[in-house]
Amino acid sequence: MKKELPKSIEFVRGVGTRYARLLQKLDIYTIEDLLYYFPRDYQDRSKLVEIRHIVPGELVTIKGEVIKITEERPRRGLNILKVTFSDGTDVINGVWFNQSYLKKQFQKGKSFFLSGELNEKSWRFRKKEIFNPGYEEIDNTDTIHTGRVVPIYGLTSGMTQKRLREIIYNALKDFSCHFTDILPVEIKKKYGFLDLDRSLWGLHFPESREHFIYARARLAFEELFVLQLLVLNRKKGVLSKKGIQHKPCEKQIKEFLESLSFELTDAQKRVWQEIKGDMEKAAPMQRLLQGDVGSGKTVIAALALLETIANGYQGIIMAPTEILAEQHYLKLKDMFAKTAYRVCLLIGSMSQSERKGVLSAISEKMVDLIVGTHTLFQEGIEYYKPGLIVIDEQHRFGVEQRYRLKEKGENPDLLVMTATPIPRTLSLTVYGDLDLSIVDELPPGRSPVITTWRDEESRGKIYNFVKEKLKEGRQAYIVCPLIEPSEEVKAVSAMELFEKLTDSVFKEFRVGLLHSKVSTDEKKMVMDQFRDGELDILVSTTVVEVGVDVPNATIMIIENAERFGLAQLHQLRGRVGRGEHQSYCIMIANPTTEEGRKRLTVMTETTDGFRIAEEDLLIRGPGEFFGTKQSGMPDLKVANILKDHKLIQIARKEAESIIEGTDEWQEKYPLLYEKINLIELKV
Ligand code: ADP
Ligand code: MG
């Protein structure tokens, strides 16, 4: 069984109080933290280059003895420190600018490792120089720092590379073989994973490239495996509770579908069957409904809500903003008009008396379908038998809230809808506890939005084009990054542009203004006017980003498009292209970075939400894509969620077979169970 090990880093040789304090600055408190503090880079010192062989254009490490130190002051404010090193084959200068204090580190006769790239220019003058090289003194008695691949760690001031390397080396030597390996033996055998001790060594002090690769794979697998155990265990916990077993109500569904002005697409039909199947099971539904903007998720939500209501329960649908909640409300009220069911809206900006009325209607079951924002889940709202909760636009709410919601009522079914296409490997991790349904088909007759990217100079032409379309009876959105002009941020503001356009360019048209500082009543009025065609142009901020549905609006102009993320641009574009007329998205932008240009180019190249999400993820990384805090997931130290597809898949498979295929898995795998409980406490 497990031997109790000392926990504190002060037990590691070479640590002591002073270094313990420095290590804490790096978030290292225990020996385990220390062994899991992995290098940020490596340097191959097993194959040192002879100075006579170095050429520019490659990163090299050489070993040399200091033979000369000089300092120059070619002009005021510039100090150049040159240290000449020799390895017997040739000499090379390490050059530092305005770092005179480094001089005392280099004494004649001492040996150093030097790493960096040869300076092009001096090379042309037949001199070998490296500017600001990495350097480390060689102590001839040691073997940790020489003749091998050495780890390079992230440091804090007061801590040196050498010292930290020694501390970690000592910790590995004295403690790593005593660490409990939580990976089940059969899994290690099946995939040929190294054991824990050898893997930790392999990440810090790899003996070869293979050693490193195998060590990394094992540790990455372990992280992903534990993560999968965590989400699947959560899911099992939910599913093992008794939920609501809805009875089929084919007749009502059929009538409802007949009342619509369109047929469901095949994708919608398939997804509805998946949802219906879940709802008619005893276990609570936990499903993610994913579909690009405009793919018709709302109708599917309506069907699911109808099913719960027809079974005598209340249906709840929550949107991320008041505007969206209102849109859903109007739409659903319309769809439910031919049924006997009552729909109500609950949002934060209602007056006290309105609110009171709605609340008592809810608790007395005077309403069947409740639409609202997050206010729906505040204290003091008593639902009468909630049967299904639909959450629209999940990424704005976060995983934790998902679980809090479930506490209302007796395990109601849960349907999460998102228009953010989530790449498969990510949905296995971040949304790993939800089953996935994808609407992968747009309703017929939609032609892709024509997307272009123009600069400031083309404004005149753009406006003429817009006028033409308005005269044909269409409507346009103009989205700005700012509400009002700002001193710090140079970008177009909605207020300013609104005035300019109403005063001149679009004088003869009806222009509306919408942003988050407008009062709720006015917001509603403006939105209504635009929906009813009483406004030709809507100048706004990103408040129109999600859910707004006006099929006659066919033009989306995005000001300072370089300021928006890809996902956001895609959402904005999704506001047009919803009707029979050809739609256009015109981005006015002056990107200054390569990344910015890349984003805009991706937008003009594709309307495929999945490709856009993949690109977005690559540009921003998963942390920002979801908002690290929101994702509710532990940090991964070794695994890469974007690149380790294969490992994610096997981790999923093995975790499934343990959690779903083993009775009392917690008792059979106590180490794994202990581990996921520890993590659960942290996230
Ligand atoms: P999403 O929420 O997925 O962005 P919506 O549910 O708002 O999309 O649907 C977008 C538009 O397409 C709505 O106007 C809706 O009425 C319409 N729609 C939905 N399904 C179909 C269909 N099968 N055929 C034609 N139009 C549809
Ligand atoms: Mg929607």
XYZ file of C-alpha atoms and ligand atoms in Angstrom:
711
model
C 0.000 0.000 0.000
C 0.890 3.615 -0.208
C 3.783 4.786 1.894
C 3.213 8.166 3.500
C 5.610 10.592 1.905
C 6.670 13.931 3.247
C 4.628 16.547 1.460
C 6.410 19.811 1.951
C 9.113 20.906 -0.461
C 11.371 21.692 2.465
C 12.165 17.991 2.624
C 13.834 18.144 -0.757
C 17.608 18.378 -0.652
C 18.786 21.857 -1.538
C 15.511 23.627 -0.772
C 15.630 25.252 2.688
C 13.476 28.174 3.764
C 14.740 30.713 1.263
C 14.158 28.548 -1.794
C 10.915 27.227 -0.403
C 9.642 30.783 -0.451
C 10.781 31.315 -4.028
C 9.180 28.069 -5.123
C 5.912 29.172 -3.611
C 5.992 32.117 -5.944
C 5.854 29.557 -8.719
C 2.845 27.920 -7.066
C 4.941 25.007 -5.864
C 4.051 23.961 -2.324
C 4.387 20.200 -2.234
C 6.806 17.676 -3.636
C 4.100 16.652 -6.029
C 3.750 20.223 -7.279
C 7.475 20.239 -7.816
C 7.537 17.026 -9.832
C 4.641 18.304 -11.924
C 6.330 21.618 -12.591
C 7.297 20.764 -16.120
C 9.935 22.487 -18.245
C 8.848 25.174 -20.647
C 11.609 24.162 -23.011
C 14.643 21.926 -23.446
C 18.175 22.438 -24.601
C 20.106 19.678 -26.265
C 23.542 19.678 -24.725
C 24.338 16.184 -25.816
C 25.386 17.331 -29.223
C 27.327 20.539 -28.742
C 28.366 22.388 -31.874
C 31.984 23.342 -32.377
C 32.335 27.072 -32.723
C 34.083 26.727 -36.070
C 31.008 25.017 -37.504
C 28.284 27.450 -36.557
C 26.424 29.308 -39.279
C 23.590 31.830 -38.982
C 19.974 30.770 -39.057
C 19.982 28.044 -36.452
C 19.717 27.943 -32.718
C 22.901 26.451 -31.291
C 24.460 25.648 -27.975
C 28.222 25.793 -27.591
C 30.573 25.257 -24.716
C 33.432 27.689 -24.251
C 35.935 29.208 -21.869
C 36.038 32.951 -21.232
C 39.226 34.390 -22.708
C 38.489 38.099 -22.867
C 36.002 40.643 -21.537
C 35.608 44.114 -23.028
C 33.225 47.006 -22.597
C 32.611 49.793 -25.085
C 30.705 53.054 -24.922
C 30.321 54.091 -28.537
C 27.925 56.877 -27.539
C 26.046 58.198 -24.551
C 23.435 55.836 -23.193
C 24.876 52.824 -24.941
C 27.071 50.294 -23.240
C 28.211 47.170 -25.035
C 29.560 44.221 -23.098
C 31.478 41.682 -25.153
C 32.669 38.399 -23.706
C 34.864 36.236 -25.894
C 34.632 32.469 -25.516
C 36.849 29.810 -26.997
C 36.345 26.077 -27.391
C 39.679 25.386 -29.037
C 38.227 25.334 -32.536
C 37.398 29.029 -32.827
C 36.212 31.992 -30.780
C 32.836 33.650 -30.443
C 31.539 36.790 -28.729
C 28.547 36.963 -26.486
C 27.210 40.533 -26.775
C 24.979 42.331 -24.263
C 23.646 45.859 -24.525
C 23.328 48.098 -21.475
C 23.750 45.182 -19.110
C 27.132 46.090 -17.725
C 26.222 44.407 -14.442
C 26.511 41.019 -16.118
C 30.267 41.537 -16.329
C 30.961 40.122 -12.906
C 29.439 36.778 -13.870
C 32.074 36.132 -16.483
C 35.610 35.630 -15.253
C 38.526 34.583 -17.377
C 39.058 30.835 -17.272
C 35.508 29.907 -16.354
C 33.504 27.752 -18.722
C 29.984 28.409 -19.932
C 27.237 27.083 -22.125
C 26.120 29.687 -24.563
C 23.019 29.426 -26.674
C 21.380 31.528 -29.310
C 21.586 32.370 -32.959
C 24.542 33.852 -34.794
C 24.055 37.514 -35.652
C 23.684 37.870 -39.449
C 25.344 41.214 -39.783
C 28.495 40.529 -37.829
C 28.764 37.223 -39.673
C 28.999 39.160 -42.915
C 31.966 40.963 -41.389
C 33.482 37.556 -40.607
C 32.883 37.870 -36.916
C 31.014 35.355 -34.813
C 28.667 37.054 -32.382
C 25.511 36.094 -30.572
C 23.417 38.954 -29.191
C 21.934 38.392 -25.735
C 22.730 34.691 -25.640
C 21.427 32.346 -22.995
C 24.293 31.383 -20.736
C 24.997 29.059 -17.867
C 28.199 28.426 -15.995
C 29.618 24.930 -16.183
C 30.621 23.335 -12.970
C 32.853 20.496 -14.019
C 31.835 18.146 -11.262
C 28.189 17.902 -12.187
C 26.421 15.758 -14.750
C 22.913 17.170 -14.469
C 23.604 20.200 -16.564
C 25.935 18.856 -19.212
C 26.171 16.308 -21.956
C 22.431 15.731 -22.149
C 19.099 17.270 -22.992
C 18.490 19.672 -20.136
C 15.194 21.162 -19.007
C 14.594 24.909 -19.057
C 12.036 26.007 -16.473
C 9.975 29.096 -15.995
C 11.723 31.046 -13.225
C 11.031 33.740 -10.717
C 13.501 36.402 -9.685
C 16.091 35.041 -7.287
C 15.851 31.540 -8.691
C 18.349 30.334 -11.253
C 17.926 27.727 -13.928
C 20.712 25.670 -12.413
C 19.346 25.735 -8.909
C 15.820 24.802 -9.906
C 17.152 22.028 -12.100
C 19.093 20.646 -9.152
C 16.136 20.860 -6.818
C 13.900 19.008 -9.246
C 16.618 16.467 -9.930
C 16.930 15.751 -6.221
C 13.191 15.501 -5.796
C 12.950 13.043 -8.662
C 15.800 10.980 -7.303
C 14.543 10.763 -3.750
C 10.791 10.737 -4.181
C 9.473 10.045 -7.641
C 9.638 6.249 -7.408
C 7.512 6.417 -4.267
C 4.661 8.227 -5.926
C 1.515 6.209 -6.344
C 0.749 5.479 -9.944
C -2.999 5.863 -10.374
C -3.235 4.429 -13.888
C -4.707 0.925 -13.793
C -2.172 -1.734 -14.748
C -4.349 -3.157 -17.517
C -4.513 0.199 -19.278
C -0.773 0.689 -19.013
C -0.225 -2.739 -20.497
C -2.747 -2.291 -23.267
C -1.182 0.895 -24.590
C 2.377 0.290 -23.505
C 2.462 3.356 -21.264
C 5.556 3.952 -19.164
C 5.163 3.849 -15.442
C 4.840 7.088 -13.536
C 8.395 7.284 -12.239
C 9.940 6.864 -15.646
C 7.479 9.301 -17.166
C 8.316 12.027 -14.690
C 12.014 11.519 -15.404
C 11.276 11.558 -19.100
C 9.614 14.925 -18.968
C 12.300 16.559 -16.853
C 15.442 14.757 -17.929
C 14.730 12.762 -21.073
C 17.398 10.262 -22.016
C 16.379 10.367 -25.638
C 13.728 11.752 -27.906
C 11.729 8.510 -27.578
C 11.904 8.665 -23.832
C 10.411 12.153 -23.901
C 7.685 11.241 -26.397
C 6.546 8.198 -24.442
C 6.711 10.039 -21.146
C 4.663 12.927 -22.473
C 2.057 10.616 -23.997
C 1.580 8.802 -20.737
C 1.239 11.930 -18.625
C -1.043 13.587 -21.176
C -3.170 10.475 -21.278
C -3.434 10.440 -17.527
C -4.686 14.027 -17.461
C -7.245 13.419 -20.173
C -8.320 10.147 -18.644
C -8.920 11.727 -15.252
C -10.848 14.529 -16.932
C -13.048 12.014 -18.734
C -13.637 10.114 -15.511
C -14.700 13.363 -13.928
C -17.251 14.351 -16.558
C -18.583 10.844 -17.068
C -18.958 10.364 -13.345
C -20.911 13.596 -13.130
C -23.070 12.445 -15.965
C -23.650 9.076 -14.372
C -24.637 10.818 -11.159
C -27.293 12.795 -12.990
C -28.514 9.864 -15.042
C -28.805 7.570 -12.060
C -31.374 9.874 -10.546
C -34.931 9.296 -11.478
C -36.070 11.989 -13.853
C -39.283 12.641 -15.659
C -40.445 10.022 -18.087
C -42.445 11.914 -20.681
C -45.174 10.091 -22.523
C -45.280 10.413 -26.293
C -47.860 12.883 -27.543
C -47.765 12.290 -31.261
C -51.072 13.933 -32.004
C -50.194 17.310 -30.544
C -46.763 17.263 -32.108
C -48.247 16.452 -35.465
C -50.756 19.290 -35.241
C -48.040 21.652 -34.174
C -45.819 20.699 -37.096
C -48.731 21.154 -39.480
C -49.318 24.638 -38.170
C -45.821 25.708 -39.204
C -45.290 27.320 -42.568
C -42.454 24.937 -43.407
C -41.335 21.322 -43.246
C -38.579 20.313 -40.880
C -35.278 19.581 -42.541
C -33.949 16.039 -42.300
C -31.416 17.225 -39.742
C -34.153 18.794 -37.632
C -36.219 15.612 -37.827
C -33.304 13.433 -36.771
C -32.362 15.702 -33.879
C -35.949 15.885 -32.696
C -36.079 12.088 -32.561
C -32.904 12.078 -30.450
C -34.369 14.575 -28.020
C -37.752 12.886 -27.901
C -36.025 9.571 -27.196
C -34.235 11.099 -24.214
C -37.337 12.774 -22.861
C -39.311 9.575 -22.972
C -36.700 7.746 -20.909
C -36.784 7.708 -17.122
C -33.295 9.146 -16.764
C -33.016 12.932 -16.987
C -31.983 14.284 -20.375
C -28.602 16.003 -20.583
C -28.252 17.061 -24.169
C -26.379 19.674 -26.139
C -28.071 20.864 -29.295
C -25.556 22.387 -31.588
C -26.329 24.057 -34.880
C -25.034 26.960 -36.874
C -26.879 30.262 -36.720
C -30.110 30.003 -38.666
C -30.191 26.216 -38.702
C -33.552 26.248 -36.938
C -32.886 25.261 -33.356
C -35.781 27.274 -31.960
C -38.400 25.067 -33.598
C -36.785 22.016 -32.095
C -36.790 23.635 -28.678
C -40.466 24.450 -29.218
C -41.249 20.801 -29.958
C -39.479 19.647 -26.821
C -41.253 22.307 -24.763
C -44.573 21.277 -26.245
C -43.922 17.664 -25.286
C -43.247 18.533 -21.661
C -46.241 20.854 -21.479
C -48.556 18.286 -23.047
C -47.399 15.970 -20.260
C -48.637 18.441 -17.679
C -45.316 20.089 -16.818
C -44.012 23.605 -17.214
C -41.457 24.318 -19.889
C -38.721 26.866 -19.271
C -36.463 28.527 -21.786
C -33.661 30.845 -20.821
C -31.830 33.267 -23.100
C -28.630 35.205 -22.383
C -30.049 38.705 -22.997
C -33.367 40.456 -22.600
C -33.619 41.193 -26.297
C -33.178 37.554 -27.108
C -35.619 36.476 -24.438
C -38.171 38.804 -25.919
C -37.542 37.464 -29.396
C -38.042 33.931 -28.205
C -41.134 34.997 -26.365
C -42.737 36.551 -29.434
C -41.786 33.668 -31.634
C -42.956 30.982 -29.253
C -46.174 32.814 -28.483
C -46.815 32.845 -32.175
C -46.003 29.161 -32.577
C -48.146 28.217 -29.580
C -51.055 30.442 -30.604
C -53.011 27.518 -32.008
C -52.545 25.440 -28.870
C -54.359 25.989 -25.620
C -51.103 26.705 -23.808
C -50.093 29.988 -22.270
C -46.712 31.629 -22.685
C -45.204 34.275 -20.434
C -42.064 36.388 -20.244
C -39.980 37.058 -17.148
C -37.107 39.516 -17.335
C -35.247 41.685 -14.864
C -36.399 45.005 -16.208
C -40.090 44.386 -15.565
C -41.874 46.597 -13.064
C -42.478 45.192 -9.589
C -46.170 44.724 -10.134
C -45.728 43.073 -13.522
C -43.220 40.762 -11.997
C -45.470 39.881 -9.127
C -48.253 39.021 -11.518
C -46.013 36.775 -13.566
C -44.581 35.052 -10.503
C -47.943 34.153 -9.093
C -49.102 32.974 -12.517
C -46.065 30.695 -12.589
C -46.559 29.207 -9.155
C -50.273 28.668 -9.717
C -49.696 27.085 -13.087
C -51.573 29.753 -14.941
C -48.786 29.606 -17.526
C -47.205 26.627 -19.232
C -44.244 28.037 -21.040
C -41.935 30.512 -19.347
C -39.402 32.505 -21.313
C -36.781 34.641 -19.625
C -33.210 35.513 -18.804
C -31.095 34.298 -15.879
C -33.632 35.970 -13.562
C -35.599 32.753 -14.069
C -33.319 31.082 -11.587
C -33.270 33.609 -8.835
C -34.415 32.798 -5.375
C -38.092 32.965 -4.654
C -39.446 31.775 -7.959
C -41.639 28.765 -7.475
C -42.244 26.687 -10.502
C -45.087 24.341 -10.766
C -43.485 21.097 -11.911
C -40.783 22.141 -14.359
C -40.337 19.323 -16.869
C -37.781 20.715 -19.276
C -35.271 23.495 -19.103
C -33.870 24.835 -22.347
C -30.799 27.026 -22.148
C -29.991 28.988 -25.262
C -26.435 30.041 -26.079
C -24.683 28.003 -23.473
C -21.237 29.525 -23.760
C -22.469 32.611 -22.010
C -23.606 30.770 -18.945
C -20.920 28.310 -18.038
C -20.850 24.781 -16.836
C -21.356 25.438 -13.155
C -24.638 27.210 -13.699
C -25.822 24.227 -15.637
C -25.655 22.136 -12.501
C -27.188 24.773 -10.314
C -30.200 24.968 -12.617
C -30.865 21.319 -12.283
C -31.618 21.831 -8.649
C -34.940 23.412 -9.538
C -37.726 20.845 -9.492
C -37.283 17.095 -9.628
C -34.531 16.487 -12.133
C -36.128 18.190 -15.108
C -34.755 17.372 -18.538
C -32.075 19.696 -19.791
C -31.471 20.877 -23.323
C -28.604 23.240 -23.975
C -28.539 25.033 -27.313
C -25.486 26.616 -28.801
C -24.675 28.200 -32.127
C -20.970 28.027 -31.412
C -19.858 24.972 -33.271
C -17.606 23.097 -30.959
C -14.902 20.987 -32.494
C -15.362 17.346 -31.692
C -12.392 16.864 -29.389
C -13.448 19.836 -27.329
C -17.030 18.750 -27.034
C -15.737 15.485 -25.632
C -13.958 17.322 -22.879
C -15.645 20.581 -21.966
C -19.109 19.260 -22.773
C -18.196 15.676 -22.101
C -21.118 15.185 -19.736
C -23.716 16.078 -22.359
C -24.969 13.986 -25.239
C -24.595 15.757 -28.515
C -27.129 16.451 -31.258
C -26.079 18.411 -34.295
C -28.303 20.227 -36.782
C -25.944 20.080 -39.708
C -28.195 21.393 -42.444
C -29.664 24.803 -43.150
C -33.314 25.187 -44.180
C -33.712 25.106 -47.966
C -33.514 28.209 -50.127
C -30.798 29.979 -48.172
C -28.000 31.234 -50.313
C -24.743 31.877 -48.511
C -24.130 35.433 -47.389
C -21.732 37.229 -49.723
C -18.948 38.513 -47.502
C -16.416 41.197 -48.338
C -13.790 43.199 -46.526
C -13.289 46.870 -47.432
C -11.286 49.761 -46.067
C -12.346 53.234 -45.024
C -11.929 54.617 -48.563
C -14.786 52.532 -49.907
C -17.348 53.983 -47.520
C -19.025 56.070 -50.261
C -19.429 53.082 -52.539
C -20.721 50.942 -49.710
C -23.380 53.498 -48.799
C -24.521 53.746 -52.418
C -24.904 49.997 -52.505
C -26.898 50.052 -49.283
C -29.200 52.772 -50.669
C -29.895 50.659 -53.716
C -30.925 47.714 -51.569
C -33.035 49.849 -49.253
C -34.887 51.188 -52.260
C -35.654 47.591 -53.225
C -37.330 47.303 -49.835
C -34.606 45.531 -47.846
C -33.196 46.546 -44.451
C -29.677 46.890 -43.092
C -27.757 46.523 -39.849
C -24.716 48.625 -39.091
C -22.770 47.331 -36.099
C -20.175 49.443 -34.276
C -17.682 48.416 -31.596
C -18.407 51.409 -29.324
C -21.540 52.985 -27.914
C -20.202 56.529 -27.684
C -16.998 58.202 -28.856
C -14.005 57.418 -26.669
C -10.704 59.180 -26.140
C -8.717 56.017 -25.641
C -10.178 53.792 -28.304
C -10.091 54.898 -31.899
C -13.134 53.221 -33.336
C -16.527 54.091 -34.750
C -19.235 54.602 -32.139
C -22.905 53.871 -32.669
C -24.094 57.259 -31.381
C -21.751 59.231 -33.580
C -22.446 57.220 -36.679
C -26.177 57.368 -36.058
C -26.082 61.175 -36.034
C -23.910 61.381 -39.080
C -26.054 59.042 -41.098
C -29.392 60.561 -40.137
C -28.054 64.050 -40.868
C -26.600 63.357 -44.249
C -26.063 60.126 -46.129
C -29.282 58.408 -45.188
C -31.407 61.495 -44.621
C -34.313 60.180 -46.644
C -34.341 56.827 -44.811
C -35.549 55.800 -41.386
C -32.636 55.010 -39.103
C -32.843 53.526 -35.582
C -30.273 53.327 -32.792
C -29.799 50.436 -30.390
C -27.231 49.829 -27.676
C -27.073 48.633 -24.125
C -27.473 52.105 -22.596
C -30.830 52.639 -24.248
C -33.706 52.033 -21.825
C -35.454 48.704 -22.035
C -38.693 50.225 -23.262
C -36.954 52.086 -25.998
C -34.907 49.038 -26.933
C -38.073 47.087 -27.322
C -39.670 49.827 -29.349
C -36.716 50.106 -31.717
C -36.526 46.345 -32.179
C -40.251 46.168 -32.847
C -40.020 48.947 -35.401
C -37.165 47.293 -37.176
C -38.922 43.936 -37.185
C -42.094 45.501 -38.537
C -40.215 47.263 -41.305
C -40.755 50.752 -39.894
C -37.001 51.322 -39.817
C -34.697 50.836 -42.786
C -31.414 50.871 -40.961
C -30.491 49.792 -37.483
C -27.290 51.267 -36.119
C -26.235 49.290 -33.089
C -23.556 47.717 -30.991
C -23.232 43.967 -30.673
C -26.544 43.769 -28.811
C -27.869 42.302 -32.056
C -25.241 39.602 -31.967
C -27.430 36.682 -31.076
C -30.848 35.518 -32.014
C -32.309 38.592 -33.667
C -34.362 37.338 -36.570
C -35.544 39.754 -39.260
C -35.576 37.909 -42.587
C -36.037 41.089 -44.616
C -32.734 42.505 -43.346
C -30.158 41.483 -45.913
C -27.218 43.757 -45.245
C -24.829 43.579 -42.331
C -22.154 46.227 -42.155
C -19.563 45.740 -39.450
C -17.509 48.800 -38.518
C -13.924 48.258 -37.270
C -14.359 44.587 -37.938
C -10.758 44.025 -36.864
C -11.919 44.571 -33.293
C -14.177 41.554 -33.223
C -13.315 37.910 -32.708
C -14.074 35.358 -35.379
C -16.917 33.729 -33.524
C -18.470 37.130 -32.974
C -18.155 38.113 -36.632
C -19.786 34.859 -37.593
C -22.650 35.458 -35.156
C -23.149 38.959 -36.517
C -23.179 37.712 -40.080
C -25.757 35.136 -39.017
C -28.264 37.976 -38.523
C -28.631 38.214 -42.301
C -29.217 35.493 -44.863
C -32.416 34.417 -43.128
C -34.865 35.094 -45.932
C -35.389 34.608 -49.636
C -33.228 37.564 -50.768
C -29.485 37.453 -51.359
C -27.667 38.833 -48.302
C -24.389 40.659 -47.849
C -21.921 41.116 -45.045
C -19.515 44.000 -45.491
C -16.695 44.358 -42.995
C -15.062 47.777 -42.854
C -11.667 47.204 -41.336
C -8.087 48.306 -41.068
C -6.351 45.395 -39.407
C -2.880 46.143 -38.135
C -1.840 42.651 -37.167
C -1.340 39.482 -39.125
C -3.840 37.778 -36.847
C -6.432 40.433 -37.626
C -5.978 40.017 -41.365
C -6.239 36.284 -40.973
C -9.556 36.541 -39.170
C -11.088 38.719 -41.867
C -9.792 36.483 -44.609
C -11.292 33.408 -42.979
C -14.640 35.226 -42.893
C -14.559 35.961 -46.623
C -13.508 32.422 -47.451
C -16.121 30.398 -45.639
C -19.570 30.519 -44.087
C -19.065 27.138 -42.464
C -19.388 27.668 -38.746
C -17.315 24.604 -37.952
C -14.357 25.755 -39.950
C -14.633 29.161 -38.382
C -14.693 27.680 -34.903
C -11.622 25.564 -35.623
C -9.765 28.603 -36.918
C -10.889 30.655 -33.969
C -9.656 28.018 -31.618
C -6.310 27.901 -33.348
C -5.942 31.661 -33.255
C -7.096 32.120 -29.675
C -6.530 28.806 -27.919
C -9.131 26.962 -25.865
C -8.796 29.086 -22.736
C -10.018 32.242 -24.404
C -12.378 30.449 -26.715
C -14.491 29.476 -23.754
C -13.259 31.899 -21.186
C -11.081 29.870 -18.835
C -13.209 30.617 -15.818
C -16.374 29.622 -17.611
C -15.182 26.320 -18.870
C -15.085 24.940 -15.347
C -12.322 22.581 -16.334
C -9.024 21.875 -14.630
C -5.905 23.193 -16.318
C -4.086 20.731 -18.451
C -0.350 20.782 -17.893
C 0.823 18.277 -20.448
C -2.052 17.414 -22.749
C -3.051 19.673 -25.588
C -6.772 19.728 -26.165
C -6.340 20.792 -29.773
C -3.660 18.357 -30.793
C -4.062 15.216 -28.745
C -7.095 13.903 -30.639
C -6.041 10.314 -30.451
C -5.305 10.403 -26.739
C -8.620 12.136 -26.040
C -10.415 9.366 -27.853
C -8.731 6.536 -26.017
C -9.081 8.360 -22.717
C -12.793 8.653 -23.407
C -13.093 5.007 -24.340
C -11.246 3.724 -21.295
C -13.084 6.053 -18.935
C -16.399 4.928 -20.399
C -15.547 1.305 -19.893
C -14.651 1.939 -16.281
C -17.573 4.156 -15.370
C -20.259 2.542 -17.425
C -18.970 -1.007 -17.499
C -17.991 -1.517 -13.876
C -20.334 -1.833 -10.926
C -19.103 0.082 -7.935
C -16.235 1.519 -9.914
C -15.344 3.770 -7.004
C -14.516 0.721 -4.909
C -12.607 -1.079 -7.611
C -10.531 1.964 -8.488
C -10.138 3.874 -5.223
C -7.092 5.799 -6.447
C -8.912 7.140 -9.475
C -11.917 8.037 -7.413
C -9.818 9.890 -4.886
C -8.134 11.785 -7.717
C -11.331 13.022 -9.341
C -12.699 14.117 -6.003
C -9.588 16.164 -5.415
C -9.987 17.854 -8.780
C -13.674 18.458 -8.310
C -12.831 20.424 -5.209
C -10.521 22.671 -7.180
C -12.667 23.536 -10.211
P -31.260 29.298 -34.881
O -31.866 29.524 -33.542
O -30.733 27.917 -35.065
O -30.248 30.329 -35.233
P -33.903 29.761 -35.783
O -34.577 28.696 -35.062
O -33.997 31.151 -35.249
O -32.378 29.417 -35.978
O -34.391 29.703 -37.298
C -33.978 30.639 -38.264
C -35.097 30.912 -39.236
O -35.354 29.783 -40.061
C -36.408 31.230 -38.549
O -37.004 32.297 -39.235
C -37.205 29.949 -38.681
O -38.573 30.196 -38.695
C -36.725 29.404 -40.002
N -36.786 27.946 -40.110
C -36.500 27.040 -39.152
N -36.610 25.788 -39.626
C -36.980 25.890 -40.912
C -37.258 24.942 -41.956
N -37.170 23.637 -41.743
N -37.607 25.422 -43.158
C -37.686 26.740 -43.394
N -37.431 27.683 -42.458
C -37.088 27.277 -41.238
Mg -31.453 30.890 -31.936
